[in-house]
mmCIF file with all atom_site columns, C-alpha atoms in Angstrom:
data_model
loop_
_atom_site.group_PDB
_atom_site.id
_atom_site.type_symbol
_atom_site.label_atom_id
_atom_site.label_alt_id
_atom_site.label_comp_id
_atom_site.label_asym_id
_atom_site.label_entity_id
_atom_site.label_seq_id
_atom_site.pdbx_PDB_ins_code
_atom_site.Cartn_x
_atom_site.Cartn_y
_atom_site.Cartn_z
_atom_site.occupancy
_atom_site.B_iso_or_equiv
_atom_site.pdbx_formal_charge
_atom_site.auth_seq_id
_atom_site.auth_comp_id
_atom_site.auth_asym_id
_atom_site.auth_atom_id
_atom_site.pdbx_PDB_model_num
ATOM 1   C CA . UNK K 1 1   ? 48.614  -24.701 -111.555 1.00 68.00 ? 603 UNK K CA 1
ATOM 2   C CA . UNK K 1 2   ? 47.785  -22.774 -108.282 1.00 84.00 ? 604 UNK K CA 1
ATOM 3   C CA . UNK K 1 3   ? 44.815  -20.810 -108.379 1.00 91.00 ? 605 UNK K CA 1
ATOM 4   C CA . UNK K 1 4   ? 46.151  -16.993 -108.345 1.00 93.00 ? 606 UNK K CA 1
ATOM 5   C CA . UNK K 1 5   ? 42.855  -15.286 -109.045 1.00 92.00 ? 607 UNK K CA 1
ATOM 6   C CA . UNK K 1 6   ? 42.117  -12.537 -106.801 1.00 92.00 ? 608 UNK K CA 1
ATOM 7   C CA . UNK K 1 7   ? 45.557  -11.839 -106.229 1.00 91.00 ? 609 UNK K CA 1
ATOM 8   C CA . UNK K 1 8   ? 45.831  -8.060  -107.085 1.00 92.00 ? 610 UNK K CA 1
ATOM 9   C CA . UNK K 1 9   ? 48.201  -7.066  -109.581 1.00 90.00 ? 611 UNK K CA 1
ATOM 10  C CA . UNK K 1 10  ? 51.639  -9.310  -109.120 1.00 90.00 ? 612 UNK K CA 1
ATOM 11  C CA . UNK K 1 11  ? 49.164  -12.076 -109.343 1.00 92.00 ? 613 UNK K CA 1
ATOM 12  C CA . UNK K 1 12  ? 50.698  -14.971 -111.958 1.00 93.00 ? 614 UNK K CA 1
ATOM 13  C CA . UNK K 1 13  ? 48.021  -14.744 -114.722 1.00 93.00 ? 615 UNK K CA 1
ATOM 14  C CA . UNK K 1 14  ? 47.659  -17.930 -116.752 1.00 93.00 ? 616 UNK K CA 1
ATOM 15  C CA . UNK K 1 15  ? 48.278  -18.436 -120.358 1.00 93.00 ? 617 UNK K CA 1
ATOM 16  C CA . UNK K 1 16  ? 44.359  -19.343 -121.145 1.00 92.00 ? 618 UNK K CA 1
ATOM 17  C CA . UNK K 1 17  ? 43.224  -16.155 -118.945 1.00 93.00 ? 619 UNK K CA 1
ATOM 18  C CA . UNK K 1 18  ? 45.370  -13.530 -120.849 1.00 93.00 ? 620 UNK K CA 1
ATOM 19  C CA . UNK K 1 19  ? 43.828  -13.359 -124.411 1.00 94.00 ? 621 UNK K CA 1
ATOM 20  C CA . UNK K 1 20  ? 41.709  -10.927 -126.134 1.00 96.00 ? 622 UNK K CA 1
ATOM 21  C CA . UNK K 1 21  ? 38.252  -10.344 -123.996 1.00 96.00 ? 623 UNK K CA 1
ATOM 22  C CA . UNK K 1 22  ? 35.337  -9.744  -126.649 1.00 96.00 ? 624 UNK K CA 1
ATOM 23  C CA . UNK K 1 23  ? 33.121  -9.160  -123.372 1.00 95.00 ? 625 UNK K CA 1
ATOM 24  C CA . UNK K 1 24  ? 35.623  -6.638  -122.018 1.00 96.00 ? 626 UNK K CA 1
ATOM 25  C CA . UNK K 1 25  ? 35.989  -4.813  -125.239 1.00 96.00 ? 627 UNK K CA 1
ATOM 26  C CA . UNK K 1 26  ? 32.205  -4.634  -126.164 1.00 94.00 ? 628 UNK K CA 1
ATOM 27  C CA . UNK K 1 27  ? 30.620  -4.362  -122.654 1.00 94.00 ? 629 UNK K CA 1
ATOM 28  C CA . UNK K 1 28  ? 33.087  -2.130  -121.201 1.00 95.00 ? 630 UNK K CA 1
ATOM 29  C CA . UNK K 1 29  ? 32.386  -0.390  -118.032 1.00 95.00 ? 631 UNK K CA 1
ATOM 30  C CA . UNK K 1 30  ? 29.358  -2.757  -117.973 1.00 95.00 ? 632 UNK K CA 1
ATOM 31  C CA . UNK K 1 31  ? 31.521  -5.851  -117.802 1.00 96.00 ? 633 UNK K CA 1
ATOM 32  C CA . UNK K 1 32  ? 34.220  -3.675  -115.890 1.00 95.00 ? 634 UNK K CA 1
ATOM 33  C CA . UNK K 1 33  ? 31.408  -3.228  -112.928 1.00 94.00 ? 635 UNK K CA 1
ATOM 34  C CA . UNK K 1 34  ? 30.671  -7.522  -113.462 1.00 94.00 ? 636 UNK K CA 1
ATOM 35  C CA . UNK K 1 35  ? 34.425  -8.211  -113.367 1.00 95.00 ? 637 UNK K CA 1
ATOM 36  C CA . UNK K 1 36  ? 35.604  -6.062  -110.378 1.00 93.00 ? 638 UNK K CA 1
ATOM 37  C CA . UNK K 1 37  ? 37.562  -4.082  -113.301 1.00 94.00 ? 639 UNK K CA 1
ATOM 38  C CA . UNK K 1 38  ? 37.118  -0.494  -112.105 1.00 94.00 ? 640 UNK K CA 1
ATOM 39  C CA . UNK K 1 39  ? 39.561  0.704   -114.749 1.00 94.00 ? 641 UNK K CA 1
ATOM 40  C CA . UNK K 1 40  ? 37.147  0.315   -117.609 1.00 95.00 ? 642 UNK K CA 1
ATOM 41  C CA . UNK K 1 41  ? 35.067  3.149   -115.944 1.00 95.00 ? 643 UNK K CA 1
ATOM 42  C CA . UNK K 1 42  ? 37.794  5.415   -118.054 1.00 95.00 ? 644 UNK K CA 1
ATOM 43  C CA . UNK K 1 43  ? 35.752  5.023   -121.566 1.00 94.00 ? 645 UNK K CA 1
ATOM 44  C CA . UNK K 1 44  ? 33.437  8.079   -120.066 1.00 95.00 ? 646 UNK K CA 1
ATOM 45  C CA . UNK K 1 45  ? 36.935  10.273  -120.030 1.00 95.00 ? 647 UNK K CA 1
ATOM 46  C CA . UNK K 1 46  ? 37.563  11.796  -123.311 1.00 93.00 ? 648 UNK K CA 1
ATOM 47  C CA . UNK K 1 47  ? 40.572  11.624  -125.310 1.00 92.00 ? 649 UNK K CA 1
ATOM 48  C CA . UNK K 1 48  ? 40.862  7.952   -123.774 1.00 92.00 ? 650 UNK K CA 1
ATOM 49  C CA . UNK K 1 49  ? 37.340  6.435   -124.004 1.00 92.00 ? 651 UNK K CA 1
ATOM 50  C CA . UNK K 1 50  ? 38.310  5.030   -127.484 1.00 94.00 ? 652 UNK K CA 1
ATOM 51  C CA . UNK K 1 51  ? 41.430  3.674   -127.052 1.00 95.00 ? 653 UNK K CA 1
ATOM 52  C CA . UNK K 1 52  ? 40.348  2.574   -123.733 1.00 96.00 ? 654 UNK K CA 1
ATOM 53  C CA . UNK K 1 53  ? 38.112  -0.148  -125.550 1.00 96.00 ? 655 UNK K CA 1
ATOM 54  C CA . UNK K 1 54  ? 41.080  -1.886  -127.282 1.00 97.00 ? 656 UNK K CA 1
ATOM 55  C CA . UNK K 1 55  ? 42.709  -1.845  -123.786 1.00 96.00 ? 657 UNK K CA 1
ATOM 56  C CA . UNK K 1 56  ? 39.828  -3.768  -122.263 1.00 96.00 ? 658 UNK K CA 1
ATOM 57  C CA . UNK K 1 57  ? 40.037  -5.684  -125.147 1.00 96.00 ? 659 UNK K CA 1
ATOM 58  C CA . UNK K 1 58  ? 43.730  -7.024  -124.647 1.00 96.00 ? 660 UNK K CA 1
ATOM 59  C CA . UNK K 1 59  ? 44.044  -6.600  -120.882 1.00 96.00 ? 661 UNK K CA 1
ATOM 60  C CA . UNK K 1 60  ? 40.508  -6.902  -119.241 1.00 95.00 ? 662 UNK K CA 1
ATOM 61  C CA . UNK K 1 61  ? 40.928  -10.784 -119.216 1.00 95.00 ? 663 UNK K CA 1
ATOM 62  C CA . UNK K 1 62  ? 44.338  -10.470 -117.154 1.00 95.00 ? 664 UNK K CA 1
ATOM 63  C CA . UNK K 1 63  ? 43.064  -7.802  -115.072 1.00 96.00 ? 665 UNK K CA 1
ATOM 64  C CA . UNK K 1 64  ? 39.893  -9.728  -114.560 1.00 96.00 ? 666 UNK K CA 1
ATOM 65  C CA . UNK K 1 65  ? 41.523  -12.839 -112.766 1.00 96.00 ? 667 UNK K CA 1
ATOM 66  C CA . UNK K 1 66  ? 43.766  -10.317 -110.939 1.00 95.00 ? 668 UNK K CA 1
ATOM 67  C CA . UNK K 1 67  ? 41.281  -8.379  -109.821 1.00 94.00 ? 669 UNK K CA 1
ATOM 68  C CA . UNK K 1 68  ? 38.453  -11.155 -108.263 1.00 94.00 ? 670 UNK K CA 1
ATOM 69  C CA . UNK K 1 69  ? 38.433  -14.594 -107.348 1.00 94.00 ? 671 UNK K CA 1
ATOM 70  C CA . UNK K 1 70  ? 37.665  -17.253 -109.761 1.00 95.00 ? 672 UNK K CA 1
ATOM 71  C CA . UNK K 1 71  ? 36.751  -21.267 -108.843 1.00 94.00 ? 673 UNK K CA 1
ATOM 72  C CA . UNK K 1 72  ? 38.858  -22.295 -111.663 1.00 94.00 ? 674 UNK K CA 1
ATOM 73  C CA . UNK K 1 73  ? 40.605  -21.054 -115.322 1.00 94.00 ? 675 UNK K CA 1
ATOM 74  C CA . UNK K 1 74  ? 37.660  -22.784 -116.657 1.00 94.00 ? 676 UNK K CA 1
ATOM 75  C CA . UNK K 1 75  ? 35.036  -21.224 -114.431 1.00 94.00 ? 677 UNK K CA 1
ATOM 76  C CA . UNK K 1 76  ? 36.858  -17.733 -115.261 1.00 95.00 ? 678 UNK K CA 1
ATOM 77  C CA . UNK K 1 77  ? 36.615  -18.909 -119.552 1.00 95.00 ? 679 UNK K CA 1
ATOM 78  C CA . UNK K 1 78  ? 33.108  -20.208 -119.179 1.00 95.00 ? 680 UNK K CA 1
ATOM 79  C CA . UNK K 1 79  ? 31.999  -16.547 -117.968 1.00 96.00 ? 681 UNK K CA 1
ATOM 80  C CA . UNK K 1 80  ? 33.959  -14.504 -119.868 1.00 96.00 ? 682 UNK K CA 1
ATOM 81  C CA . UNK K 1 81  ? 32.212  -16.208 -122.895 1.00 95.00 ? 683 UNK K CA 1
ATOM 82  C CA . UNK K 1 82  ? 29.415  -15.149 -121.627 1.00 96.00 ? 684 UNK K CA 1
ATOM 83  C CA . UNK K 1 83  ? 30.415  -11.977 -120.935 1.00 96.00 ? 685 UNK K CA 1
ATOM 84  C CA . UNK K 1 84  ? 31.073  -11.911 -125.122 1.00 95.00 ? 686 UNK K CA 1
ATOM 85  C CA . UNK K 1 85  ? 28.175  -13.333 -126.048 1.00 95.00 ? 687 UNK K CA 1
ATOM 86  C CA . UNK K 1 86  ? 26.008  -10.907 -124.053 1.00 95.00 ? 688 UNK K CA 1
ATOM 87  C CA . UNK K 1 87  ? 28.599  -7.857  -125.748 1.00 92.00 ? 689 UNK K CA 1
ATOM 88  C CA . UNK K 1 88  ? 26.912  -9.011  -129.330 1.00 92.00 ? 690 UNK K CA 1
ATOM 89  C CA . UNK K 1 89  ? 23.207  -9.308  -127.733 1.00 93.00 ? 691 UNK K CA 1
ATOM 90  C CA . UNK K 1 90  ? 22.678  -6.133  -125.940 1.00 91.00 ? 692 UNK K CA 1
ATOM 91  C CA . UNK K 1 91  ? 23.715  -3.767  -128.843 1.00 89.00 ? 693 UNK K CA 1
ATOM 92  C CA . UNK K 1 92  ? 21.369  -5.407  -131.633 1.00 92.00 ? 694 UNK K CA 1
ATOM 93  C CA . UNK K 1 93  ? 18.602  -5.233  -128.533 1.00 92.00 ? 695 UNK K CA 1
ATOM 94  C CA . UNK K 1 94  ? 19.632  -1.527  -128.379 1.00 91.00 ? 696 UNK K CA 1
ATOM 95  C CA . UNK K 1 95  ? 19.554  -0.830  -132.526 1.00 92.00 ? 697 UNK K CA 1
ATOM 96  C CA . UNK K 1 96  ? 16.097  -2.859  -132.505 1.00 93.00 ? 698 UNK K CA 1
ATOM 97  C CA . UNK K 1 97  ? 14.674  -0.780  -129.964 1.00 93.00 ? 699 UNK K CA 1
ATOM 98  C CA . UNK K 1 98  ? 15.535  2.646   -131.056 1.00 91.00 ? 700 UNK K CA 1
ATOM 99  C CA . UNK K 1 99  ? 14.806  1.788   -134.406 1.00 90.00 ? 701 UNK K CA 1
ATOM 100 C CA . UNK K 1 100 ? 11.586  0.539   -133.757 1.00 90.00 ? 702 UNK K CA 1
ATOM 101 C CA . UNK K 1 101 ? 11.007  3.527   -132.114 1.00 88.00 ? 703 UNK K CA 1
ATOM 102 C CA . UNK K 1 102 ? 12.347  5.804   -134.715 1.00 85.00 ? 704 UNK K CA 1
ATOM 103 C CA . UNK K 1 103 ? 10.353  4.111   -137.577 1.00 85.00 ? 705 UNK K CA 1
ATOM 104 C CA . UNK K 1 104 ? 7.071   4.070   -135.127 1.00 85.00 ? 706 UNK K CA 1
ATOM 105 C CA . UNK K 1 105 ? 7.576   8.016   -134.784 1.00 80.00 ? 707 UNK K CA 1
ATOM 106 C CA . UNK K 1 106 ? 7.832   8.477   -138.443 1.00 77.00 ? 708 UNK K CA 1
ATOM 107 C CA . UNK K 1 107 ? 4.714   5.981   -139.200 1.00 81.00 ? 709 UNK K CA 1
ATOM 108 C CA . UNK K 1 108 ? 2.524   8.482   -136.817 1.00 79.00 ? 710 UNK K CA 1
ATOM 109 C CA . UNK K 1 109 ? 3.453   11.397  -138.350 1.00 80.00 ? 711 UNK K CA 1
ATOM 110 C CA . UNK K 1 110 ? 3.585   10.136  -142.228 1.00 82.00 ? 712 UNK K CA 1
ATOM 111 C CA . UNK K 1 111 ? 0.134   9.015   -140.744 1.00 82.00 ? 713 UNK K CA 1
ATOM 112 C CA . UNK K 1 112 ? -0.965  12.851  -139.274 1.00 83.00 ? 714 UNK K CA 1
ATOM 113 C CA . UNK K 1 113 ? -3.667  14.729  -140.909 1.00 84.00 ? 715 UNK K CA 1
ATOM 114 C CA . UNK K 1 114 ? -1.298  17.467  -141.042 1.00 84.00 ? 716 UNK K CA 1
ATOM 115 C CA . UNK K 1 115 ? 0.718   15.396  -143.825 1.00 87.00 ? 717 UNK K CA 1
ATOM 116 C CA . UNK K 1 116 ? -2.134  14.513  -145.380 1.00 88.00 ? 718 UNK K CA 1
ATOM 117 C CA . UNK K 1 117 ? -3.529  17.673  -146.025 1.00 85.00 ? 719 UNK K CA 1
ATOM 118 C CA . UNK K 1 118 ? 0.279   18.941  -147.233 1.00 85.00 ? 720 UNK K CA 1
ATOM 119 C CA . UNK K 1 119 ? 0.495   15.882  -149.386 1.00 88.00 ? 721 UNK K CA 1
ATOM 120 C CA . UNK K 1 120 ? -3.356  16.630  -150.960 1.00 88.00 ? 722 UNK K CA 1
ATOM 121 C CA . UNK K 1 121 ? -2.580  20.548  -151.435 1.00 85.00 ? 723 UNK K CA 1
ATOM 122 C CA . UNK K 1 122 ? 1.158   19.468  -153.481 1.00 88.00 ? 724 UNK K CA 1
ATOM 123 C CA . UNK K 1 123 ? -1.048  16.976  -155.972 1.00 88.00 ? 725 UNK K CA 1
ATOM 124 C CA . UNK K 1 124 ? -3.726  18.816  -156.829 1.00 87.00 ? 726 UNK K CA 1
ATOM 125 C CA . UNK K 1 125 ? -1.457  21.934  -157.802 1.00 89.00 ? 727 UNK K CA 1
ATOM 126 C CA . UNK K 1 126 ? -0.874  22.557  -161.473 1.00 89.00 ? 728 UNK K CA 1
ATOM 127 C CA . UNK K 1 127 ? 2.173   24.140  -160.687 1.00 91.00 ? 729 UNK K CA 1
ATOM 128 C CA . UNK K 1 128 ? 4.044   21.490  -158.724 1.00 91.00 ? 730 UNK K CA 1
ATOM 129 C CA . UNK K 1 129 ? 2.845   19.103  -161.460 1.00 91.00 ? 731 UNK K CA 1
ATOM 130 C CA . UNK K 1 130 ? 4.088   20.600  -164.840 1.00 91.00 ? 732 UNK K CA 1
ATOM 131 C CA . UNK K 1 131 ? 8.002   20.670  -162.580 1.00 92.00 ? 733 UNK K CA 1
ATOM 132 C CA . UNK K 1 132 ? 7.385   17.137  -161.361 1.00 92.00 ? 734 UNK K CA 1
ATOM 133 C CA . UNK K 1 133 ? 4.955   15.468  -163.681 1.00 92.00 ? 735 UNK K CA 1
ATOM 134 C CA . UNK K 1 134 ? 2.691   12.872  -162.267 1.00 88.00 ? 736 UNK K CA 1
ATOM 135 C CA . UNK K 1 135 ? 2.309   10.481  -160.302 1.00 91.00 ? 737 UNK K CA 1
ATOM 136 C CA . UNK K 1 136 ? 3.975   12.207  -157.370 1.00 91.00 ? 738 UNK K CA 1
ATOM 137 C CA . UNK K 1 137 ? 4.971   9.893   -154.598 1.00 91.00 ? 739 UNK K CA 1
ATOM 138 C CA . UNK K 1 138 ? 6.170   11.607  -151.150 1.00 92.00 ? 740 UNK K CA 1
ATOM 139 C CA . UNK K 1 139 ? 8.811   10.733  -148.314 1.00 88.00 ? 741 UNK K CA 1
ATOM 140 C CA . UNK K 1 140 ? 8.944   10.444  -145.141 1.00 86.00 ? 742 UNK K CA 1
ATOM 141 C CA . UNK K 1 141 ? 7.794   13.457  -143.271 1.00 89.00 ? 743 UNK K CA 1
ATOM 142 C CA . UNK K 1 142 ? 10.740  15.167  -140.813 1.00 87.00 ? 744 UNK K CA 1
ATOM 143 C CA . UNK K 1 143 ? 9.762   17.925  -137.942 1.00 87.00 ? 745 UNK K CA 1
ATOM 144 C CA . UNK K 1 144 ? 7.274   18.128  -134.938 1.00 86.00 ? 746 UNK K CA 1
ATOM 145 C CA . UNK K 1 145 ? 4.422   17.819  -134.444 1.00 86.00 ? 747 UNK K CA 1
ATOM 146 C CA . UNK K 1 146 ? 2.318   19.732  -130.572 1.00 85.00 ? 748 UNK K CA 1
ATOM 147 C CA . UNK K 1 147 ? -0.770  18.653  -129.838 1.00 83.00 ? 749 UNK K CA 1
ATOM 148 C CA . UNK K 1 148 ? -3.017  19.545  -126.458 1.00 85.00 ? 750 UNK K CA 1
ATOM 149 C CA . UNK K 1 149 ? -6.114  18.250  -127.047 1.00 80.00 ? 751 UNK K CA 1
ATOM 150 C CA . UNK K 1 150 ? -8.080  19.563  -130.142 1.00 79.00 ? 752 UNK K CA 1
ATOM 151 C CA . UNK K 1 151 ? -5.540  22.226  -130.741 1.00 87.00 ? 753 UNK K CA 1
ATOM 152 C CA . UNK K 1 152 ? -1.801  21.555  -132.274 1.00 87.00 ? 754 UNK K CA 1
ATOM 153 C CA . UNK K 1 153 ? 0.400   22.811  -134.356 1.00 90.00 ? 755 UNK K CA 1
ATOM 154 C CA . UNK K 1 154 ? 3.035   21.221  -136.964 1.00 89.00 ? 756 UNK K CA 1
ATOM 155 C CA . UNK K 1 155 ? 5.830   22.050  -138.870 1.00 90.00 ? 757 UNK K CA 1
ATOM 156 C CA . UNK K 1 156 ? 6.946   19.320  -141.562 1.00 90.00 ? 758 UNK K CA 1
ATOM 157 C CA . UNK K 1 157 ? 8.955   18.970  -144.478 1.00 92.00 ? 759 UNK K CA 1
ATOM 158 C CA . UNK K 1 158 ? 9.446   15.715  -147.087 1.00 93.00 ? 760 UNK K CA 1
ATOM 159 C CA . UNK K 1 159 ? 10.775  15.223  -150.392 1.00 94.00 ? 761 UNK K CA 1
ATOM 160 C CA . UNK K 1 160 ? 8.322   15.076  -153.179 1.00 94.00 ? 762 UNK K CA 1
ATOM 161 C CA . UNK K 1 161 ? 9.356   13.385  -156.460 1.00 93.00 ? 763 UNK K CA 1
ATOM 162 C CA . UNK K 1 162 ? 7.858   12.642  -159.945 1.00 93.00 ? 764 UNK K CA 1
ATOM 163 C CA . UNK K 1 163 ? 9.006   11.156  -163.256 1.00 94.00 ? 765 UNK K CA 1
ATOM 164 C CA . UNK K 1 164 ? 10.457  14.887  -164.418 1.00 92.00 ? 766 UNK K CA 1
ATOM 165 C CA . UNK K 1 165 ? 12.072  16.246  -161.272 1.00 92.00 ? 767 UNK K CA 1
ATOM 166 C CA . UNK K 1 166 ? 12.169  15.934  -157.472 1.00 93.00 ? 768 UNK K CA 1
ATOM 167 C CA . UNK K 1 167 ? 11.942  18.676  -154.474 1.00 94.00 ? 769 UNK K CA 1
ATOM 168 C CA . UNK K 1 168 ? 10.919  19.259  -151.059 1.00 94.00 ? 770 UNK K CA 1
ATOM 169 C CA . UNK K 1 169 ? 7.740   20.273  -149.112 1.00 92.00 ? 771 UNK K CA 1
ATOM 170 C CA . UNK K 1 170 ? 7.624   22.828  -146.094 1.00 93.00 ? 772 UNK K CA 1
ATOM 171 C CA . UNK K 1 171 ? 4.504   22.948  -144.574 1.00 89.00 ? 773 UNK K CA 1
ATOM 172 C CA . UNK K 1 172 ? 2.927   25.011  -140.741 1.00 90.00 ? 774 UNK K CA 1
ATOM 173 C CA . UNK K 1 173 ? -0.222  23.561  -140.262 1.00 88.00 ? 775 UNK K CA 1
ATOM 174 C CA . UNK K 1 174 ? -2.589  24.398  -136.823 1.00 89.00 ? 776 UNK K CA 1
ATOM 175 C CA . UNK K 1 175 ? -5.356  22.494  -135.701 1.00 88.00 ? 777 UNK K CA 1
ATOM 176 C CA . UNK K 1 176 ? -7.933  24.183  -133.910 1.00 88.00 ? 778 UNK K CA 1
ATOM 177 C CA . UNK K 1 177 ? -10.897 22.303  -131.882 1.00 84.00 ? 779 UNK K CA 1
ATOM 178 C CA . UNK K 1 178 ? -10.108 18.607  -133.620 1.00 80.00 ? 780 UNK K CA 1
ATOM 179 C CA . UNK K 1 179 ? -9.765  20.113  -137.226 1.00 84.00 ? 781 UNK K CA 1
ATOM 180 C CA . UNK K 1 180 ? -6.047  20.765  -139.042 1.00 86.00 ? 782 UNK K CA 1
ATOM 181 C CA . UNK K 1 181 ? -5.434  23.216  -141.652 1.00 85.00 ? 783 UNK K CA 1
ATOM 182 C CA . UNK K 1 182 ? -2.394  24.279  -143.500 1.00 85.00 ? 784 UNK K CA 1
ATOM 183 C CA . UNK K 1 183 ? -1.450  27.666  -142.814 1.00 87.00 ? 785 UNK K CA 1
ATOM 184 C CA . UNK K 1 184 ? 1.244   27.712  -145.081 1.00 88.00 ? 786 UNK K CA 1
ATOM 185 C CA . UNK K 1 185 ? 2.999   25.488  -147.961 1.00 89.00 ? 787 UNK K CA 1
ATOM 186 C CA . UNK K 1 186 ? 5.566   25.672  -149.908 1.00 90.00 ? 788 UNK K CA 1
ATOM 187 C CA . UNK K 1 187 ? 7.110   23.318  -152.961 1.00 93.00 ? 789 UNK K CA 1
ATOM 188 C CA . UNK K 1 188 ? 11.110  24.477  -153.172 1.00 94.00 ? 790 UNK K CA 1
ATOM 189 C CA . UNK K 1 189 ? 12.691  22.319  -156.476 1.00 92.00 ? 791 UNK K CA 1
ATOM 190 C CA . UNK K 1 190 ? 15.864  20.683  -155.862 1.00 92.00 ? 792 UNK K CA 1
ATOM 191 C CA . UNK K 1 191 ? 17.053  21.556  -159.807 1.00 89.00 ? 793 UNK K CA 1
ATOM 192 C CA . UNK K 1 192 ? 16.190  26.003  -159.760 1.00 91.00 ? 794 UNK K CA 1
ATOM 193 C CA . UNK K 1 193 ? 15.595  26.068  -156.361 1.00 91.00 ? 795 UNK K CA 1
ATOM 194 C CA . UNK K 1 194 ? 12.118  28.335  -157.617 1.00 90.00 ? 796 UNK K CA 1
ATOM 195 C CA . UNK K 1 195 ? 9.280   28.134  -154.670 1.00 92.00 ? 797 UNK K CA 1
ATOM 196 C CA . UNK K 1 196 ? 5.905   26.944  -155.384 1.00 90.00 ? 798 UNK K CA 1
ATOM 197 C CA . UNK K 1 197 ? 3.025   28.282  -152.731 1.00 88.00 ? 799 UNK K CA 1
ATOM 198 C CA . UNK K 1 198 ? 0.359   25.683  -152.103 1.00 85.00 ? 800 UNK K CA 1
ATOM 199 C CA . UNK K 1 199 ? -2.715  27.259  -151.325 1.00 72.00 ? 801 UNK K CA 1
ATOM 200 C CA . UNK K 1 200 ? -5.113  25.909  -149.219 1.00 61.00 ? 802 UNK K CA 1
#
């Protein structure tokens, strides 16, 4: 068969050429930019950016040899697998990343003396223990924490949970010349609701 790549859109597309495109639908714009597709650039317009992908999906392959020369049907199948198998690598590269990032954020501050000092003032209360009973074990820590130096400031909450009942910790906590303290604490439990202070 004549090679028709390249041809613009009354190009003859081949049978082999015009199937679903796993790179097209994936990659999008990405592979739109690769593939001289310009089209795909529509995902970033709402109302059509989802349906858009299924588009790619069944016509990027067709619009692919129409829009750039290819060597050969096989050189144009050889790429577009490619194409795919790079449309499976780059998003699990992506969810790796961020959530190696995410769980590295919530190491530090699980690891913060701010959260220690919250997580110290919540066992040793007599309060928080006769709700919860003992041992209490403690989540994650979400919030912010500023620092500048030897001075910062947090604000931090995380569940708290023992054998008789579960709730959460708010803590503020400011550190002042290297040292942390907890301004304020408070044990809220997830059955009444009732607030337990935690004094310093």
């Amino acid at each position: 068969m004549e090679n028709t790549s390249g041809g613009g859109a009354g190009a003859v597309v081949p049978p082999e050429v015009n199937r679903w495109n796993w790179g097209a639908f994936l990659l999008t714009w990405i592979w739109g930019m690769g593939n001289g597709t310009f089209i795909a650039f529509l995902v970033f317009v709402p109302l059509v950016n989802i349906p858009m992908f299924f588009v790619l999906g069944a016509k990027g392959g067709a619009w692919a040899w129409q829009n750039k020369r290819w060597n050969s049907v096989e050189d144009f199948r050889r790429t577009q697998r490619m194409w795919a198998r790079w449309g499976i690598i780059i998003p699990v590269l992506f969810v790796l990343l961020f959530g190696g990032i995410f769980w590295s954020i919530l190491s530090a501050m699980k690891g913060s003396d701010a959260y220690k000092l919250a997580v110290s003032e919540l066992q040793r209360s007599e309060q928080v223990t006769e709700v919860l009973g003992t041992p209490i074990t403690t989540g994650f820590p979400t919030g912010g924490i500023q620092v500048s130096g030897g001075d910062g400031k947090a604000n931090l909450s995380f569940s708290a949970e023992g054998p008789k009942g579960k709730g959460e910790v708010y803590i503020e906590a400011v550190e002042a010349m290297g040292q942390w303290r907890v301004e304020h604490a408070v044990f809220e439990d997830a059955a009444t609701k009732q607030r337990i202070e935690l004094q310093p």
